[in-house]
PDB file of C-alpha atoms in Angstrom:
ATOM      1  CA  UNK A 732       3.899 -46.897  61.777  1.00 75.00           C
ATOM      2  CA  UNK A 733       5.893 -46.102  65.023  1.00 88.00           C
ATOM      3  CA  UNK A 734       4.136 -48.592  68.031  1.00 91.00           C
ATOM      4  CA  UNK A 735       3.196 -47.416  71.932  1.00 96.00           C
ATOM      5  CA  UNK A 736       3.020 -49.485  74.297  1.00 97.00           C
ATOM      6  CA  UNK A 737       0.249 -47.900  76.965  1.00 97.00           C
ATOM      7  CA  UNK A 738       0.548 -49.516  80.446  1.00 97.00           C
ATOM      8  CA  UNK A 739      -2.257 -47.930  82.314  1.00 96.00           C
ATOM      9  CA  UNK A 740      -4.573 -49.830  84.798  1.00 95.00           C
ATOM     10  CA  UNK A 741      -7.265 -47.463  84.992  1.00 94.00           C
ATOM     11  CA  UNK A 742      -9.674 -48.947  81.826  1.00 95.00           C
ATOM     12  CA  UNK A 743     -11.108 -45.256  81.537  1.00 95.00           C
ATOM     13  CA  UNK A 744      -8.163 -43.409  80.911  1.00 94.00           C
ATOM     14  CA  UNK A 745      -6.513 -46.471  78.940  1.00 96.00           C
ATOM     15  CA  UNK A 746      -9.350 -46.660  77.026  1.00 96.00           C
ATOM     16  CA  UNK A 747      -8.897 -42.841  76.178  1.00 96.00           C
ATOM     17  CA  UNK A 748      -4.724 -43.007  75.129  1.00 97.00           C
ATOM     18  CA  UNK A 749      -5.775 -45.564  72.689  1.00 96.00           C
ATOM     19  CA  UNK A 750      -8.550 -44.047  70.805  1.00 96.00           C
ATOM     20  CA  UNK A 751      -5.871 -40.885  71.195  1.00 96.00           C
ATOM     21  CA  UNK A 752      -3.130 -42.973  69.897  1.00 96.00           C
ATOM     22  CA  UNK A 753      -4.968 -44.628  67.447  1.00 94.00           C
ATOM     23  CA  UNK A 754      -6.541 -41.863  65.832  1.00 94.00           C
ATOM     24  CA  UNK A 755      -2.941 -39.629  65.655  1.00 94.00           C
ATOM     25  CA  UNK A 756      -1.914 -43.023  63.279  1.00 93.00           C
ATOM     26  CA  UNK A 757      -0.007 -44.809  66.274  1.00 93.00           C
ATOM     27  CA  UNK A 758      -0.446 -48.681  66.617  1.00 92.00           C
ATOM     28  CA  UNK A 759      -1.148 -49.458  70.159  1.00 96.00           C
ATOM     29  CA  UNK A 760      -1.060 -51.912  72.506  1.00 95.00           C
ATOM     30  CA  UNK A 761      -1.910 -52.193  76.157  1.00 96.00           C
ATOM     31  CA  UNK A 762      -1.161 -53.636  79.340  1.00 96.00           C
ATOM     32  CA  UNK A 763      -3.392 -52.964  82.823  1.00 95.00           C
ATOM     33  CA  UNK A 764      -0.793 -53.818  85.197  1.00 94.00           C
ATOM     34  CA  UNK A 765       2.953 -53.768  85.748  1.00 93.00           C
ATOM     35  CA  UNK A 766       4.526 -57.411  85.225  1.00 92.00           C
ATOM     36  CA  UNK A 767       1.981 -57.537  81.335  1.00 94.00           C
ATOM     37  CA  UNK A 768       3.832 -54.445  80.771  1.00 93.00           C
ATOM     38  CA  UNK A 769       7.447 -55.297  81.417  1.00 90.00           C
ATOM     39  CA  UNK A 770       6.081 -58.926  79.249  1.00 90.00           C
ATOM     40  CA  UNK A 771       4.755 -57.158  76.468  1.00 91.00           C
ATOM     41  CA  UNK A 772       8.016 -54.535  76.582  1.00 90.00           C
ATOM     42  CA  UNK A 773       9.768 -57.749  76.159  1.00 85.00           C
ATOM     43  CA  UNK A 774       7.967 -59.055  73.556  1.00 82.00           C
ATOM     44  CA  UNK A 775       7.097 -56.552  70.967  1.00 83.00           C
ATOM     45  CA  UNK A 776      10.056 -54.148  71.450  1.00 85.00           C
ATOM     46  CA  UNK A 777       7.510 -51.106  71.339  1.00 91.00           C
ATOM     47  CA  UNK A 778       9.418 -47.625  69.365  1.00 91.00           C
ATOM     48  CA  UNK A 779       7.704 -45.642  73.102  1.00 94.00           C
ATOM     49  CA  UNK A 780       6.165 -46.895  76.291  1.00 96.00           C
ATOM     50  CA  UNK A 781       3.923 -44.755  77.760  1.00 97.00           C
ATOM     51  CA  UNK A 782       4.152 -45.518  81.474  1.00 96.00           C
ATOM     52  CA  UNK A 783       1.667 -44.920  84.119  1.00 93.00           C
ATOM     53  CA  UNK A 784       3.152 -44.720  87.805  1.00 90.00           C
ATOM     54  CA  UNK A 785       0.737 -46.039  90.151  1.00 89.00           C
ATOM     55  CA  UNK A 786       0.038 -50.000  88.676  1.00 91.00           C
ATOM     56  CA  UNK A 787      -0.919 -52.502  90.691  1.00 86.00           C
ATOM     57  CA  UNK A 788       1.697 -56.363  90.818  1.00 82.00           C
ATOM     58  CA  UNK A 789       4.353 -54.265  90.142  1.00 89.00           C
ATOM     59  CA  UNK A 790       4.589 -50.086  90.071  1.00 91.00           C
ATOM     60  CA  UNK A 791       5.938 -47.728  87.436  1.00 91.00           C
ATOM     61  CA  UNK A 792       9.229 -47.323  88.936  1.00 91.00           C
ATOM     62  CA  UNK A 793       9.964 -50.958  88.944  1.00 91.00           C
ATOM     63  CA  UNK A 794       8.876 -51.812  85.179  1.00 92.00           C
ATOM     64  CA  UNK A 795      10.976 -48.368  83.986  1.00 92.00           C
ATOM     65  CA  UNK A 796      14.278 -49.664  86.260  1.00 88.00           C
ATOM     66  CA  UNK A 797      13.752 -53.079  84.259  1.00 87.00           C
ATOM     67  CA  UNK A 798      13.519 -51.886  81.356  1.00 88.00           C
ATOM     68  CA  UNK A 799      16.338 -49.725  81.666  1.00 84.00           C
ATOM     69  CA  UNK A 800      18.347 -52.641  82.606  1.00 78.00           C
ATOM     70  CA  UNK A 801      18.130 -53.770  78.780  1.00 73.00           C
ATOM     71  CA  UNK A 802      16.862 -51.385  76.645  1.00 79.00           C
ATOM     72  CA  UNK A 803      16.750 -47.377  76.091  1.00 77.00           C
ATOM     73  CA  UNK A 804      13.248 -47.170  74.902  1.00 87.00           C
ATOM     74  CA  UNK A 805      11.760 -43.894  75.039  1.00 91.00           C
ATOM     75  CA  UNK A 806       9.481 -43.995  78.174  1.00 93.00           C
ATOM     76  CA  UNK A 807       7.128 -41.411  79.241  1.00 94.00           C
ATOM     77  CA  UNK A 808       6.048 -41.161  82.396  1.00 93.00           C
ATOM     78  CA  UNK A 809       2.346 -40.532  83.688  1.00 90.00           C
ATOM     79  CA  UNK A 810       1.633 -39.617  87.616  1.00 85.00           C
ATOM     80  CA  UNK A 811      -1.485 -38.343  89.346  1.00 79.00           C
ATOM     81  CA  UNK A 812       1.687 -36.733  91.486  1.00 71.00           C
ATOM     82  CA  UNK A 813       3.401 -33.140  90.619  1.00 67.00           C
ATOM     83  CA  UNK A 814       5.704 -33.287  92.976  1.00 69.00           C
ATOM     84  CA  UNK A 815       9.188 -31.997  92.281  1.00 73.00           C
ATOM     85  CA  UNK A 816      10.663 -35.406  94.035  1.00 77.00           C
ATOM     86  CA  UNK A 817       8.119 -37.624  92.060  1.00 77.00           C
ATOM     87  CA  UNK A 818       9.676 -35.995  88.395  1.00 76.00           C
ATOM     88  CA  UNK A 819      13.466 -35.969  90.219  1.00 80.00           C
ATOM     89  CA  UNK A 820      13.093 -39.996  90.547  1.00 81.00           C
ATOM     90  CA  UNK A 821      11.816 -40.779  87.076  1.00 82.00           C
ATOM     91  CA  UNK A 822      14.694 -38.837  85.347  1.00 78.00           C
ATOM     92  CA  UNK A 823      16.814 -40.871  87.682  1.00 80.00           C
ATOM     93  CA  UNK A 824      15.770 -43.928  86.884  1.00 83.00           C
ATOM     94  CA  UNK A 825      15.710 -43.471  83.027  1.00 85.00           C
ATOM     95  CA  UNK A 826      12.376 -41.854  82.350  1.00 89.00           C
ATOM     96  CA  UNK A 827      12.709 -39.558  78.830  1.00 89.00           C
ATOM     97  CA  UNK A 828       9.383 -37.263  79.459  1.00 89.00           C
ATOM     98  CA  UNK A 829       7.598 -36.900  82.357  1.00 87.00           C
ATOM     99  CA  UNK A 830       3.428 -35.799  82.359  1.00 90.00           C
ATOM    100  CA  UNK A 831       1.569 -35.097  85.550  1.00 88.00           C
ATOM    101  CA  UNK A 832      -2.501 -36.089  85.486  1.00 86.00           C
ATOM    102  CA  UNK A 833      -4.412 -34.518  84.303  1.00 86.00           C
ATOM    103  CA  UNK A 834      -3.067 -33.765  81.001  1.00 89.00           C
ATOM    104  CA  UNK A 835      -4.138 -31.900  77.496  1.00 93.00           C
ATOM    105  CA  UNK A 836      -4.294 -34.169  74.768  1.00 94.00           C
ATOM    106  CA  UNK A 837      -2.495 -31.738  72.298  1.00 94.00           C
ATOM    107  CA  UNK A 838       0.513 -31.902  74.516  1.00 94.00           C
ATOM    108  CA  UNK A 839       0.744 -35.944  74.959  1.00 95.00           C
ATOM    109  CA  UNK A 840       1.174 -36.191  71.404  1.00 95.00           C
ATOM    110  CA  UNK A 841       3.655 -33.189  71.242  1.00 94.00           C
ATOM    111  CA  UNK A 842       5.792 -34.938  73.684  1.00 92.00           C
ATOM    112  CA  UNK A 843       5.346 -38.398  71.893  1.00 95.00           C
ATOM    113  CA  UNK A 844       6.184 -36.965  68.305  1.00 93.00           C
ATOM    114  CA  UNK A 845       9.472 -35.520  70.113  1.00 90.00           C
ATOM    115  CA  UNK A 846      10.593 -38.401  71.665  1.00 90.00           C
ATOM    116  CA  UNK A 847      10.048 -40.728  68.755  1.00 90.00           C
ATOM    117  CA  UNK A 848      11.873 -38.183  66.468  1.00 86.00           C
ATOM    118  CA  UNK A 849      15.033 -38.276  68.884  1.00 80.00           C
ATOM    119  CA  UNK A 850      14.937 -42.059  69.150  1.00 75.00           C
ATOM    120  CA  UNK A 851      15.030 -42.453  65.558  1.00 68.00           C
ATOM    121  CA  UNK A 852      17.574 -39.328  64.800  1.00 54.00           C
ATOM    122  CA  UNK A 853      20.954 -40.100  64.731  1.00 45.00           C
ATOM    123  CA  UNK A 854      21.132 -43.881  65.010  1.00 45.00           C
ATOM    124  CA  UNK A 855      23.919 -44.086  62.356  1.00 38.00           C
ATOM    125  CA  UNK A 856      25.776 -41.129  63.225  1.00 39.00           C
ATOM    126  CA  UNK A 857      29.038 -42.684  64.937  1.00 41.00           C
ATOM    127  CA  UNK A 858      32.047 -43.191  63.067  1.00 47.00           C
ATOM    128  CA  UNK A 859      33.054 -46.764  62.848  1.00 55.00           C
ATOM    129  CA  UNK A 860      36.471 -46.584  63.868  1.00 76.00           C
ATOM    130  CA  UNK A 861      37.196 -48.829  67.115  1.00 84.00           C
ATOM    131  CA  UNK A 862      38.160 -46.770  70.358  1.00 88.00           C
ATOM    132  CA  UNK A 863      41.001 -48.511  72.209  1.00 89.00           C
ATOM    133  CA  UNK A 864      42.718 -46.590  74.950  1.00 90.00           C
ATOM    134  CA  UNK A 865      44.114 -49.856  77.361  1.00 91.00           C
ATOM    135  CA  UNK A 866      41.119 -49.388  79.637  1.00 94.00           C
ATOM    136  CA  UNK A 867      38.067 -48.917  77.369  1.00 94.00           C
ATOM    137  CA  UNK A 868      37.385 -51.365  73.890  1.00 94.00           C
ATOM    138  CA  UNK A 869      34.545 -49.539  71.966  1.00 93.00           C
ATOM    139  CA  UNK A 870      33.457 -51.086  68.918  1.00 89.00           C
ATOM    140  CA  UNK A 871      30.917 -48.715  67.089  1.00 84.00           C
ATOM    141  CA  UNK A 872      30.079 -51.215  64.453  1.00 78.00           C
ATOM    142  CA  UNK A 873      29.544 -54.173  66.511  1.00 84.00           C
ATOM    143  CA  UNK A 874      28.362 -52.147  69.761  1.00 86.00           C
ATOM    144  CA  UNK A 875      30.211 -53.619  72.164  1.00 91.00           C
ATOM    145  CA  UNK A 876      32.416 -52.052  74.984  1.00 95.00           C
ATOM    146  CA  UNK A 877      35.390 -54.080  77.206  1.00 96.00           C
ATOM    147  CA  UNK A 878      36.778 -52.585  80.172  1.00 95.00           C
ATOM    148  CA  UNK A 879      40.059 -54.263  80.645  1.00 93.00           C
ATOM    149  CA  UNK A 880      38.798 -57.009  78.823  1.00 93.00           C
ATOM    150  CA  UNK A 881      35.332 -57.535  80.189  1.00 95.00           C
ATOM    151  CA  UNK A 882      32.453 -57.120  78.069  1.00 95.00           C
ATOM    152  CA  UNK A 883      29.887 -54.489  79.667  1.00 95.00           C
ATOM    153  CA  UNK A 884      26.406 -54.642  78.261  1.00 92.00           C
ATOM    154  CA  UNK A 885      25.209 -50.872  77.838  1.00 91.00           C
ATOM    155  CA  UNK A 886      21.971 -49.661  76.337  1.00 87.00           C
ATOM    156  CA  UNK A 887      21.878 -47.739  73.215  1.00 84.00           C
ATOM    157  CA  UNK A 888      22.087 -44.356  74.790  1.00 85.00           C
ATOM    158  CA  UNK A 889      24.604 -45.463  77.503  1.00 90.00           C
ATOM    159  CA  UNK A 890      26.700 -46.739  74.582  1.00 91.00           C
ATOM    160  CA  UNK A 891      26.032 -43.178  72.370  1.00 89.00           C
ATOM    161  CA  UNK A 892      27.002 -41.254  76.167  1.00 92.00           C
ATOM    162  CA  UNK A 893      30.336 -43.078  75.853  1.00 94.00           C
ATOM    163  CA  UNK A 894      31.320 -43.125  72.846  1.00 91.00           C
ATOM    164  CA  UNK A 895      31.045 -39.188  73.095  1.00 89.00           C
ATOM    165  CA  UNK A 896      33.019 -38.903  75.635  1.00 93.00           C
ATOM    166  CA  UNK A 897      35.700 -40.963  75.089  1.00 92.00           C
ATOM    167  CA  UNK A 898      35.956 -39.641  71.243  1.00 85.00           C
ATOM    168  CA  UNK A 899      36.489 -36.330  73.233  1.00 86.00           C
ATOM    169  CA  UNK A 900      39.017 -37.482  75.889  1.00 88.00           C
ATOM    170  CA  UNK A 901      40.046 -34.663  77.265  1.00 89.00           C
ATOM    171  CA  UNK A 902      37.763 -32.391  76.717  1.00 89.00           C
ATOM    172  CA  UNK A 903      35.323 -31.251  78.841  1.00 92.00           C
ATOM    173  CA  UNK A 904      31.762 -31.770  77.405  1.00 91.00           C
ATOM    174  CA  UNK A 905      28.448 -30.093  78.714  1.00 91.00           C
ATOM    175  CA  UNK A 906      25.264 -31.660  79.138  1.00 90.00           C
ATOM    176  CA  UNK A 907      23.798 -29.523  76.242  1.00 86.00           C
ATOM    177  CA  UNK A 908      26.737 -31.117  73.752  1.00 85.00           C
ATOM    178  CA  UNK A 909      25.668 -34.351  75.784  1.00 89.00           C
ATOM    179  CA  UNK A 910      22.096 -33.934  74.975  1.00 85.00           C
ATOM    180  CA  UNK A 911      23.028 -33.327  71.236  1.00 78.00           C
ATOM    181  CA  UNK A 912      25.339 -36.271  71.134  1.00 78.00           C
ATOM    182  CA  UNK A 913      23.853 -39.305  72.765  1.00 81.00           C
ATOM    183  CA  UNK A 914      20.308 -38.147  73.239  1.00 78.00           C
ATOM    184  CA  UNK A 915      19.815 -36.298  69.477  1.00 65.00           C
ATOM    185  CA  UNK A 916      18.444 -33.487  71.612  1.00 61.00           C
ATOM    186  CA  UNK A 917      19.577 -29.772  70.835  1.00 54.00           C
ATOM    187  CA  UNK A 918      17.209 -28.088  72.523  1.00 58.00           C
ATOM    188  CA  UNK A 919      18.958 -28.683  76.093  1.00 56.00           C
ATOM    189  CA  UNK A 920      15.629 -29.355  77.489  1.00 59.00           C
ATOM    190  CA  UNK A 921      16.027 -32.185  80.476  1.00 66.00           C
ATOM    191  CA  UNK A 922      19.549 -31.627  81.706  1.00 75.00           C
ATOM    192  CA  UNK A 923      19.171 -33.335  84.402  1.00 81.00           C
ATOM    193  CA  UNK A 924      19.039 -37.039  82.857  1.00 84.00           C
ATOM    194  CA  UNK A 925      22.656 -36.466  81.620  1.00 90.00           C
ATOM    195  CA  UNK A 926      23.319 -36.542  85.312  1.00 90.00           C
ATOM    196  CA  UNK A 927      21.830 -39.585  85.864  1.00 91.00           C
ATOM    197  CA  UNK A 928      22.505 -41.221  83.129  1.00 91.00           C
ATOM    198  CA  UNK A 929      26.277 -40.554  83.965  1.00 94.00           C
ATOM    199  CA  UNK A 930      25.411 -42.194  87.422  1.00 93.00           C
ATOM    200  CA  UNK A 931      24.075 -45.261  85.787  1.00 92.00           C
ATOM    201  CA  UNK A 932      27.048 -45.576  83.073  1.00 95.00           C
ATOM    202  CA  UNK A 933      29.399 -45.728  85.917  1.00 95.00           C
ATOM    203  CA  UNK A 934      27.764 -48.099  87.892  1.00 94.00           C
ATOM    204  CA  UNK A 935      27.865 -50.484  84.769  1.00 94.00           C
ATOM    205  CA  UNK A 936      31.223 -49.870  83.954  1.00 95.00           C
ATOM    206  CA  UNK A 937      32.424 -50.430  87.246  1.00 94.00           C
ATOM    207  CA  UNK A 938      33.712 -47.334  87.885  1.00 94.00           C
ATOM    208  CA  UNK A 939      31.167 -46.113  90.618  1.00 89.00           C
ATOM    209  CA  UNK A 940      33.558 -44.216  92.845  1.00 89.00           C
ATOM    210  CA  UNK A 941      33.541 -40.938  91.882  1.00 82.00           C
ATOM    211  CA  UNK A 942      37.565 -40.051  92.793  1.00 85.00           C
ATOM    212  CA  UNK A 943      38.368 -43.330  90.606  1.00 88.00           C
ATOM    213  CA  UNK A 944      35.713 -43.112  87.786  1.00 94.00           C
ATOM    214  CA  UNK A 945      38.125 -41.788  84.419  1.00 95.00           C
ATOM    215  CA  UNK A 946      34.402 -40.370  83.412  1.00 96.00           C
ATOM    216  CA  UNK A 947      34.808 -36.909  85.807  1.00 95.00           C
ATOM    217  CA  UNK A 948      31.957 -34.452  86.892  1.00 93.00           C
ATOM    218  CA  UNK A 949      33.487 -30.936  86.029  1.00 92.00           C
ATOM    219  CA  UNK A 950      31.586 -28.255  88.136  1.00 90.00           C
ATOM    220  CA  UNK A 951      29.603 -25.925  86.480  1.00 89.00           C
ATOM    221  CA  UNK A 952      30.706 -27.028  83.130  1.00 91.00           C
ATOM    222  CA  UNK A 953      29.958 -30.975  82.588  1.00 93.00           C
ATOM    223  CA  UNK A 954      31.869 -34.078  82.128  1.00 95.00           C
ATOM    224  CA  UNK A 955      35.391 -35.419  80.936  1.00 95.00           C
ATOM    225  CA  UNK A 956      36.410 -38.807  79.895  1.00 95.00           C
ATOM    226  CA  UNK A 957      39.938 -38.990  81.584  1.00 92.00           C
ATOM    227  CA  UNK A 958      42.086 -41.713  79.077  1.00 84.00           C
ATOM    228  CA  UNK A 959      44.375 -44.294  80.624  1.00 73.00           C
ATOM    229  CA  UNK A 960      47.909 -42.827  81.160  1.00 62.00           C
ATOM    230  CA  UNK A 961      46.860 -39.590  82.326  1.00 51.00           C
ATOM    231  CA  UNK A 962      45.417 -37.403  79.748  1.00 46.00           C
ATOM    232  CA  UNK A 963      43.774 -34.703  81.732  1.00 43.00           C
TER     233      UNK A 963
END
């Protein structure tokens, strides 16, 4: 039984994700406000947060950049807001789904079925040879990464994102294959957090400059792991 964690602070409408949740054969928990939820994230490593934006201690945006900071969990964001800007920030910070208030049941669980199925698809689909170009240590079997020697922590996806790209040095990968790859996603639906979650991989890497990152933005096509000594 796959658990949610619901981190709502409006008792009405938590009150109605649970008895939702519940009744589709979900075990679920609950938090009202935004420092519970990022304690009970901790806790009870839930398989899908369901996130709502506007909590009161601490917002949406700061429990889902925590989170990210540690874990991929599949996160689903909830907002009273429609706003193309509003949906543009959660993808960059890490969001998996996005649902603007109000919402049709049907569809809430359509989108949590999804995401749980790509969470749990794939996890044992990387070869376990080690990746070692002089720059990047990848170790598929004991999911760790060095660059030049220093360990990076990575989440699960960020690790899956690299280990594509560097298995396909070279090459030129687009965010569909991406999607496929890291995200167990074929259907190409959310594009854009293959953007952002090349931003983020950067940033932890160290390589945050584009013109020096070896992970390259191709135009119109996607992206390129570059290895050490020049392969282009």
């Amino acid at each position: 039984m796959s658990r949610l964690l619901v981190v709502e602070d409006d008792p009405d409408i938590a009150l109605a994700l649970r008895l939702l949740f519940s009744r589709a054969g979900y075990e679920v928990a609950h938090a009202g406000d935004g420092r519970t939820g990022l304690k009970e994230a901790y806790a009870e490593h839930p398989d899908l947060v369901v996130l709502d934006v506007g909590l009161p201690e601490m917002d949406g945006w700061q429990v889902l950049e925590r989170l990210r900071d540690v874990s991929d969990v599949p996160v689903l964001v909830l907002t009273a807001h429609g706003q193309e800007a509003e949906k543009v920030r959660g993808l960059r910070g890490g969001a998996d789904d996005y649902l603007t208030k109000p919402f049709a049941n049907n569809e809430l669980l359509a989108r949590v079925e999804a995401l749980l199925r790509r969470s749990s698809g794939g996890q044992n689909s990387w070869a376990s040879q080690i990746y070692d170009d002089g720059l990047v240590h990848l170790d598929p079997t004991k999911r760790r990464v060095y660059v030049k020697g220093d360990e990076k922590r990575l989440t699960p996806t960020e690790f899956r994102l690299l280990n594509a790209l560097v298995r396909h040095a070279g090459a030129v990968l687009s965010p569909n294959q991406l999607l496929t790859q890291a995200w167990d996603d074929p259907t190409g639906i959310g594009q854009e957090r293959v953007k952002f979650a090349v931003l983020r991989l950067r940033r932890k890497l160290g390589w945050s400059d584009p013109e020096e990152s070896p992970i390259e933005s191709v135009r119109g096509f996607g992206y390129r792991y570059r290895r050490s000594g020049g392969d282009a």
